[in-house]
Coordinates of C-alpha atoms in Angstrom, one line a residue:
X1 CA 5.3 226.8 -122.5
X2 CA 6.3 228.9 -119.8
X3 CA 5.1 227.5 -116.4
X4 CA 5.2 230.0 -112.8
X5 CA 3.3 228.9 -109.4
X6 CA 3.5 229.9 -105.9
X7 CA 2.6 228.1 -103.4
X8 CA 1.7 228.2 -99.9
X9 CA 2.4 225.0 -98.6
X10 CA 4.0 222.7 -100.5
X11 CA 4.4 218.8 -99.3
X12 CA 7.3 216.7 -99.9
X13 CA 6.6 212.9 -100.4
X14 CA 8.1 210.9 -98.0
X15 CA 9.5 213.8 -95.7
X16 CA 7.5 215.0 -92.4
X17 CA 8.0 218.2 -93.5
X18 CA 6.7 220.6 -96.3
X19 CA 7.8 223.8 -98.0
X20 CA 5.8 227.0 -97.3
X21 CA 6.1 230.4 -99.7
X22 CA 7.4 228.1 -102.4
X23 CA 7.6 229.9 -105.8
X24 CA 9.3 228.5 -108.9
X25 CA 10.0 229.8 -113.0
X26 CA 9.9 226.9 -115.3
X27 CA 9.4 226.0 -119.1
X28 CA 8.3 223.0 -120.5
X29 CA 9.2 221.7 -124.0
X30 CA 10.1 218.8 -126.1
X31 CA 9.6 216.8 -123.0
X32 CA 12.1 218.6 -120.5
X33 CA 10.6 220.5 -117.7
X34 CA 13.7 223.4 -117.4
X35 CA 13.3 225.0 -113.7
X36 CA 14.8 228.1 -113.8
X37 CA 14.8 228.4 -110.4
X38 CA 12.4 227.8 -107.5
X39 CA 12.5 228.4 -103.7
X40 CA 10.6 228.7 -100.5
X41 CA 10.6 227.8 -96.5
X42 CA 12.1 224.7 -95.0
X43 CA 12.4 224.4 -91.2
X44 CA 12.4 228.4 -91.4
X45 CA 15.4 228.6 -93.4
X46 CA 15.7 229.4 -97.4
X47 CA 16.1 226.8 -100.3
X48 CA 16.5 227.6 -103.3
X49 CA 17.8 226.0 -106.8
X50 CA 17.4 225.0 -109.9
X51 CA 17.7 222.1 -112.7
X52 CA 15.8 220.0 -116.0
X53 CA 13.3 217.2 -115.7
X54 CA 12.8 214.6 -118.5
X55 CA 9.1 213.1 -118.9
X56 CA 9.2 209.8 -120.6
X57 CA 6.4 207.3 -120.9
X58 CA 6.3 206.3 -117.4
X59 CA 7.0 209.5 -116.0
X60 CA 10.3 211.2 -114.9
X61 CA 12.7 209.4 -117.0
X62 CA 15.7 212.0 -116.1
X63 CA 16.5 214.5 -113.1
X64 CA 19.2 217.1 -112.5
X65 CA 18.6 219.0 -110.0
X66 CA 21.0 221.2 -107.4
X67 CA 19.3 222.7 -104.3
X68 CA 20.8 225.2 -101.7
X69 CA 19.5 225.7 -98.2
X70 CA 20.9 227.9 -95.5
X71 CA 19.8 227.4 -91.5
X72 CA 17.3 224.9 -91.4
X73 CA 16.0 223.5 -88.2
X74 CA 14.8 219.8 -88.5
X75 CA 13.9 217.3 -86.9
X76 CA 14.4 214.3 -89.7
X77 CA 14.1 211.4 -87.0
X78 CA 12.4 210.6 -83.8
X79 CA 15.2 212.7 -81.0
X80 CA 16.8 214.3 -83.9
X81 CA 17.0 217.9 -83.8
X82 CA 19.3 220.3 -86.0
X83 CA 20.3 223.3 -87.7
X84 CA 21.7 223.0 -91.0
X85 CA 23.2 224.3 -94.2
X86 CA 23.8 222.1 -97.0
X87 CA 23.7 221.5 -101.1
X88 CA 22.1 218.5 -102.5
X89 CA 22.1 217.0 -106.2
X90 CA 19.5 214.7 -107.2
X91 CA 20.9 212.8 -110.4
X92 CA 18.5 210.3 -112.6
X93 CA 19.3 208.7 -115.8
X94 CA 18.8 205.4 -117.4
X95 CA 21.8 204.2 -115.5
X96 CA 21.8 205.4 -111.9
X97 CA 18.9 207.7 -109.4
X98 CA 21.3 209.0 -106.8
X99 CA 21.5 211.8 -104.3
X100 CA 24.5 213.2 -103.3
X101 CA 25.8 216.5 -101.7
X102 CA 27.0 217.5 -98.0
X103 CA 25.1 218.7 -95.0
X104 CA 27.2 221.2 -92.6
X105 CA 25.2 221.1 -89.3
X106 CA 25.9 224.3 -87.1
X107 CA 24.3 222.8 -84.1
X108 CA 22.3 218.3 -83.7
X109 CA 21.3 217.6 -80.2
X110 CA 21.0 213.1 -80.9
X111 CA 19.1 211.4 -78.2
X112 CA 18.9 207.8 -80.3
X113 CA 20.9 204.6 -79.2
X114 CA 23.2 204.2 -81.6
X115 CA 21.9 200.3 -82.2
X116 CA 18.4 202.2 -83.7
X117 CA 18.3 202.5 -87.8
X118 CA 19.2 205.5 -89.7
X119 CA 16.5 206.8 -91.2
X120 CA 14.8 210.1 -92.7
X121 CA 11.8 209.9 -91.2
X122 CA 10.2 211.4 -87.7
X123 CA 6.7 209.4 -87.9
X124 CA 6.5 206.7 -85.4
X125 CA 5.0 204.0 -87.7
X126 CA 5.5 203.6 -91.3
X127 CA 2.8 204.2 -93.7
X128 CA 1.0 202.1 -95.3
X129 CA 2.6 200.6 -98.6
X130 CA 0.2 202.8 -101.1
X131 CA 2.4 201.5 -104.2
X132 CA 5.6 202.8 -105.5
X133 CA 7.6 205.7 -104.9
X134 CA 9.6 208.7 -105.9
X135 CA 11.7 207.4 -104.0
X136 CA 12.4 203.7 -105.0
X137 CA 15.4 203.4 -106.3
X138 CA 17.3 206.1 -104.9
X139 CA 20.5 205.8 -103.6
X140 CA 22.1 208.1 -101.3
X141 CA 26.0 209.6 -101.2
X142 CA 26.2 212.9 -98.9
X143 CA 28.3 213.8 -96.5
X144 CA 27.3 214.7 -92.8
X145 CA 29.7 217.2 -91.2
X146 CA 29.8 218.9 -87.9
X147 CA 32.7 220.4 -86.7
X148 CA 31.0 221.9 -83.2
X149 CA 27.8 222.6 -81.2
X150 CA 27.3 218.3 -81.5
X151 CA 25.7 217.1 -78.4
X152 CA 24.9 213.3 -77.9
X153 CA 22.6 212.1 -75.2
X154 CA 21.5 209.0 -74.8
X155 CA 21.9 205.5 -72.6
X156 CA 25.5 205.6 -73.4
X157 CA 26.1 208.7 -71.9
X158 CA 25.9 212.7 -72.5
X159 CA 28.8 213.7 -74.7
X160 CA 29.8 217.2 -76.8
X161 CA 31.4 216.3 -80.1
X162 CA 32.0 216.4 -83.8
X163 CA 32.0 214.1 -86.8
X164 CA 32.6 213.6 -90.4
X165 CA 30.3 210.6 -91.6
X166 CA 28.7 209.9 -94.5
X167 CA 25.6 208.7 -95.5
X168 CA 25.1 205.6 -98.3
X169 CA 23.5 202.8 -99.6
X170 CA 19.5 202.9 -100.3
X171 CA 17.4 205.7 -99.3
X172 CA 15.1 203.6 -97.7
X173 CA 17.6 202.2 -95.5
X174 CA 20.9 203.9 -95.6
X175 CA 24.3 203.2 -93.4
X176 CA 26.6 205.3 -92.1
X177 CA 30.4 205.1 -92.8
X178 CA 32.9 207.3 -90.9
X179 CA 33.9 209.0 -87.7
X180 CA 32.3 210.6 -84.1
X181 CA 34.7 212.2 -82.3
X182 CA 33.9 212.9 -78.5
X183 CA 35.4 215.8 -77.1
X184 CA 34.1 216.1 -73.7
X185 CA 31.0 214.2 -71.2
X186 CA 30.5 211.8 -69.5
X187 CA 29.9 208.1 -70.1
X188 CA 27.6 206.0 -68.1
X189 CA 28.8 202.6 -67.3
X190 CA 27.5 200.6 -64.1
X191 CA 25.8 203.4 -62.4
X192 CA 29.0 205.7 -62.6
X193 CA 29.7 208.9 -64.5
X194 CA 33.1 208.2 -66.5
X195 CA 34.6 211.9 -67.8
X196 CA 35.7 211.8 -71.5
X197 CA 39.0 211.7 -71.7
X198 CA 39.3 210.6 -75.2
X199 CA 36.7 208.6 -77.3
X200 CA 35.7 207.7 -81.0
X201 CA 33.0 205.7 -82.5
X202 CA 33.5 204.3 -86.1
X203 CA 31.4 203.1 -88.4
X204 CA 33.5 200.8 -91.1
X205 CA 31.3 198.3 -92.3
X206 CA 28.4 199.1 -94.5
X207 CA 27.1 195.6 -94.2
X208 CA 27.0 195.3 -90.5
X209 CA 26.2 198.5 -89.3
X210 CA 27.4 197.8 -85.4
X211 CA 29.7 201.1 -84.6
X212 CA 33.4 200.3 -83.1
X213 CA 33.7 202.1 -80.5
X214 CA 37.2 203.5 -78.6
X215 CA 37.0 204.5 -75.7
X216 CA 39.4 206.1 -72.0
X217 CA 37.3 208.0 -69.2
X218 CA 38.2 208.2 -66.0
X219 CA 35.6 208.7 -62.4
X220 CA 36.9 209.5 -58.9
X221 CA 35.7 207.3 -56.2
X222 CA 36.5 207.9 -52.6
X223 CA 40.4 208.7 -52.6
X224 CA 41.0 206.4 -56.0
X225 CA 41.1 207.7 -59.8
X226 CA 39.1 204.9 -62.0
X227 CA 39.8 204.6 -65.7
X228 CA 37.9 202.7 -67.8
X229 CA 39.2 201.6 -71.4
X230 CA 37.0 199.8 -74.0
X231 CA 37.5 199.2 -77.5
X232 CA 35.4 196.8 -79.8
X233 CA 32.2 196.7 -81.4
X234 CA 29.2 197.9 -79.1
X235 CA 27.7 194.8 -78.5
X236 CA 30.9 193.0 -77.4
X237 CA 33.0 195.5 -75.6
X238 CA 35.2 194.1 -72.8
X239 CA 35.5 196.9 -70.3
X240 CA 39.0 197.0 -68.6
X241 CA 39.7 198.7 -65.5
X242 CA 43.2 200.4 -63.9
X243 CA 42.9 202.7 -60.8
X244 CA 45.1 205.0 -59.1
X245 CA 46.5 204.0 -56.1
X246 CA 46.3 200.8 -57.7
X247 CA 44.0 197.8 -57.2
X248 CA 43.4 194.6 -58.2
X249 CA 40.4 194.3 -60.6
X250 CA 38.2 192.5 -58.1
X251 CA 38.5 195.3 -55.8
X252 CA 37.9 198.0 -58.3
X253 CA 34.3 196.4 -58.8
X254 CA 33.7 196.7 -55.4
X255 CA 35.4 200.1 -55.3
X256 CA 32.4 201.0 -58.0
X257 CA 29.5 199.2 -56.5
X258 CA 30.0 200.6 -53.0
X259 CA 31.6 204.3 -54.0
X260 CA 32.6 205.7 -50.5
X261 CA 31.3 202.6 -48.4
X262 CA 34.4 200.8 -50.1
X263 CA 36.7 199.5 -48.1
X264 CA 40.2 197.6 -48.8
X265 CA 41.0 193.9 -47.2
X266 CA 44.3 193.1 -47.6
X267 CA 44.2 189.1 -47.5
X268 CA 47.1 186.3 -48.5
X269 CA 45.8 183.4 -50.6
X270 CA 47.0 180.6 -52.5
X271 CA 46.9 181.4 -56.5
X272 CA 43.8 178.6 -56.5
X273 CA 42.3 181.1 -54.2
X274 CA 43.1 184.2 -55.6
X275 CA 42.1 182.8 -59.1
X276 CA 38.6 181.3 -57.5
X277 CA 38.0 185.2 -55.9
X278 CA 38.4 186.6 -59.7
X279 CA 35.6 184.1 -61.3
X280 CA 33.2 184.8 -58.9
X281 CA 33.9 188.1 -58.9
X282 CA 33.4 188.3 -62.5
X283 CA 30.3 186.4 -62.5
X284 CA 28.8 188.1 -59.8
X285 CA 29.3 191.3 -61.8
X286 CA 27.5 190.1 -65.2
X287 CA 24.8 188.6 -63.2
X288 CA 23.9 192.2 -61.0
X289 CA 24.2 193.4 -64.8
X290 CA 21.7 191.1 -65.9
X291 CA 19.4 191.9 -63.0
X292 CA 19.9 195.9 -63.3
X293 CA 19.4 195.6 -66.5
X294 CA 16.0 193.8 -66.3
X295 CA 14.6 196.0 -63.5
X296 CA 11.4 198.0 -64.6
X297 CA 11.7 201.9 -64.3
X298 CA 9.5 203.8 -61.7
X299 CA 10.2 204.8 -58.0
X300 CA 10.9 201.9 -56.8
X301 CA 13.2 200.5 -59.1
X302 CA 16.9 200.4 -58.7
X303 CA 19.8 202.7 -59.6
X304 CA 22.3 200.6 -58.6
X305 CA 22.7 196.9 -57.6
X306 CA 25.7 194.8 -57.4
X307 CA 26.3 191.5 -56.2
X308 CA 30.8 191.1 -55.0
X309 CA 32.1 188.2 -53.0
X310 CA 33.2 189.3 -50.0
X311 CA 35.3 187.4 -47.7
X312 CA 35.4 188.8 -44.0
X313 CA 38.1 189.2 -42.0
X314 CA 36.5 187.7 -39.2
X315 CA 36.0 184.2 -41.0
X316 CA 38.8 184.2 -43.4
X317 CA 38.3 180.5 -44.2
X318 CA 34.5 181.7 -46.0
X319 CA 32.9 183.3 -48.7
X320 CA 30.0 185.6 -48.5
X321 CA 28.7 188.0 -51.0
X322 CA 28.2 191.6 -50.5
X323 CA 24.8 193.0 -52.2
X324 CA 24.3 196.6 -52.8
X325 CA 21.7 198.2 -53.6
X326 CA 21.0 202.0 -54.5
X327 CA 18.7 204.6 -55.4
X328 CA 18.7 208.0 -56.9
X329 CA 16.6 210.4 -55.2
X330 CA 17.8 213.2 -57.5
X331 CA 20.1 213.9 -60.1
X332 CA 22.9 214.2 -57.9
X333 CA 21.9 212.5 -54.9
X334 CA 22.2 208.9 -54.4
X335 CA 20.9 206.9 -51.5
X336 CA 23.2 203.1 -51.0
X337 CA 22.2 199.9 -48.7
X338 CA 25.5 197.7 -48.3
X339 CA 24.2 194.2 -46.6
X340 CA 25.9 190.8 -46.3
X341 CA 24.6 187.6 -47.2
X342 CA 26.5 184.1 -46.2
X343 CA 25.4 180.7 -44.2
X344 CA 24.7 180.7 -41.3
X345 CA 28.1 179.6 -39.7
X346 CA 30.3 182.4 -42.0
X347 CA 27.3 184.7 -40.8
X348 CA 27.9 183.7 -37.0
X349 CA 32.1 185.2 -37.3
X350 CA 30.9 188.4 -38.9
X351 CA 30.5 191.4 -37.1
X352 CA 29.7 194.1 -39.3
X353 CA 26.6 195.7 -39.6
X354 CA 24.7 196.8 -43.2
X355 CA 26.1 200.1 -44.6
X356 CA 24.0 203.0 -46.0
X357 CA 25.3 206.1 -47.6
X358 CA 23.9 209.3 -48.9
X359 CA 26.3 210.8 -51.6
X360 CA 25.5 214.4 -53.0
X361 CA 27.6 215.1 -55.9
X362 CA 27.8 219.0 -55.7
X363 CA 29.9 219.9 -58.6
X364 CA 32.7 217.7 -60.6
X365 CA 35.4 219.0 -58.3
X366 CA 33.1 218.8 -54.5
X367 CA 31.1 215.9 -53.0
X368 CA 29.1 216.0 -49.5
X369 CA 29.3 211.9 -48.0
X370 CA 27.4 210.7 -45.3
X371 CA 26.3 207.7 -43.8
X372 CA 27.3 205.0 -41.3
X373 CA 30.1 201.9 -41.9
X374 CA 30.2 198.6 -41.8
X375 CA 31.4 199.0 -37.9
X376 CA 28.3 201.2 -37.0
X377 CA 30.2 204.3 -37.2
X378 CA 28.2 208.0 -38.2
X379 CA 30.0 210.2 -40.4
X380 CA 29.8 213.2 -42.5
X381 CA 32.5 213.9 -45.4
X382 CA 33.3 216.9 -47.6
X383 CA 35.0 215.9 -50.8
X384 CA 37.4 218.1 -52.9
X385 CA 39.1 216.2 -56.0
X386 CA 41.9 218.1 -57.8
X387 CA 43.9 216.9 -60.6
X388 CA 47.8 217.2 -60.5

């Protein structure tokens, strides 16, 4: 029996997307369906291929398929969008149902967390369970490769790329195992833009799925180069800090929460009360986390806030804490209120007055600064950074 069809629109089960202008030669006999060939529209690029069917008793009992496609532009997931070549080979015998092949993708803008399943799906809520599927079963093996044009933008950061991963384990919930390079961006990490120096997230483990990630940026604040280094898995990274002229950790925190409002103490402690500085330091910093983190978005939420011990010059022999708070008005502008909070009798030797500063980032390379100090003073900065 020889079989022909053309077909406008042409659904595929279990993909948001159908084929349109599909047309397909076939023959059918002694229970194998032979395609010749068949092809349409996906994503407005061309698919094409070929392959033989076995019926059996409960329907498709063997598959060998191949498919071509040439500059497709999907969107398989929710922020997902792509242009793509690749050739797939759908496999199905008695002792395996497997998919396997490679995807080249010329250009994938990716604005998921990288915590968020991998999926091939773009509806927002799964269907109902209508019984089984094509599908179950399947298994996946292809290779994902993009060697340019891969841009990254999400919580973590905006980021230009490549990567060379590969795609496994059940098609209704696959894993990924291999590498994202990132080339160039910038990673966002307590309110501050850290450039890409180098970076790489891994994925090693096809049980748990949590990406390593490895990662050097640097930021310029005021007249100091920051670099950030991180390396472990996402949910545990330990963030470690070195500046340029250098400071001590404590005062790099503060360096970040108060940008050009910072300004270096110089104080001589015992190694009790140097050690006592650091704790609260760090706790001050994951508790600001904590509360940034849990602040609701809208206009009156906050950008920035940090809480830093502070110990003023004025009343040496007390602690106070410094809390910032900020705002961004823009893109590139941020408004910052600098305040300190202490008893009453540390309160009484201090007498500074709350900062604010209005910092316009005009380009990576110029800055505009203004604002008043913590000694009332007005002032109004132009920033150059150049790298030697």
């Amino acid at each position: 029996v020889v079989l022909s069809a053309e077909i406008p629109v042409l659904p595929l089960p279990g993909f948001a997307y159908a084929m349109t202008d599909f047309t397909s030669s076939a023959s059918y006999l002694d229970d194998v369906l032979t395609i010749t060939s068949f092809g349409g529209k996906l994503g407005g690029g061309d698919v094409r291929g070929s392959g033989e069917v076995g019926i059996g008793e409960e329907g498709i009992a063997t598959m060998d398929m191949r498919i071509e496609a040439g500059d497709m532009v999907l969107s398989p997931m929710e922020r997902v969008r792509a242009q793509v070549d690749g050739t797939i080979r759908l496999l199905k015998d008695r002792k395996r149902f497997v998919t396997e092949g490679e995807l080249h993708f010329k250009q994938l803008t990716w604005g998921r967390e990288i915590y968020e399943e991998f999926g091939f799906s773009s509806e927002v809520e799964p269907a109902a369970d209508t019984g089984p599927s094509f599908f179950d079963g399947m298994s996946l093996n292809i290779r994902l490769r993009a060697d340019e044009n891969f841009i990254i933008e999400n919580s973590l950061g905006k980021f230009n790329g490549r990567f060379n991963l590969t795609a496994t384990g059940d098609f209704a919930s696959p894993v990924l195992l291999g590498d994202i390079d990132l080339g160039s961006g910038d990673f966002y990490f307590q309110d501050r833009s850290f450039r890409v120096i180098n970076g790489r997230l891994s994925f090693v483990d096809p049980i748990n799925t949590e990406p390593y990630l490895d990662f050097r940026g640097e930021t310029y604040v005021k007249d100091y180069r920051v670099t950030l280094n991180m390396s472990g898995p996402v949910s545990r990274l330990k963030p470690e800090f070195s500046s340029s002229p250098p400071l001590p950790p404590e005062e790099i925190l503060s360096l970040l929460a108060l940008g050009e409002a910072f300004k270096r103490t110089y104080y001589s402690y015992s190694g009790d009360r140097s050690t006592a500085l650091n704790t609260a330091s760090l706790l001050t910093y994951q508790i600001a986390d904590q509360a940034r983190r849990r602040t609701p978005g809208g206009l009156f939420s906050l950008d920035r806030f940090r809480i830093d011990p502070y110990i003023p010059e004025s009343a040496p022999g007390g602690i106070a804490a410094r809390i910032t708070v900020g705002k961004k008005i823009s893109r590139n502008l941020l408004f910052l209120y600098s305040t300190i909070v202490a008893n009453s009798t540390v309160m009484a030797g201090i007498d500074e007055v709350p900062i604010f500063r209005m910092e316009w980032d005009i380009s990576r390379k110029f800055s505009l600064v203004g604002g008043r100090d913590d000694r009332g003073r007005l002032s109004l900065d132009v920033k150059y950074r150049k790298r030697f």
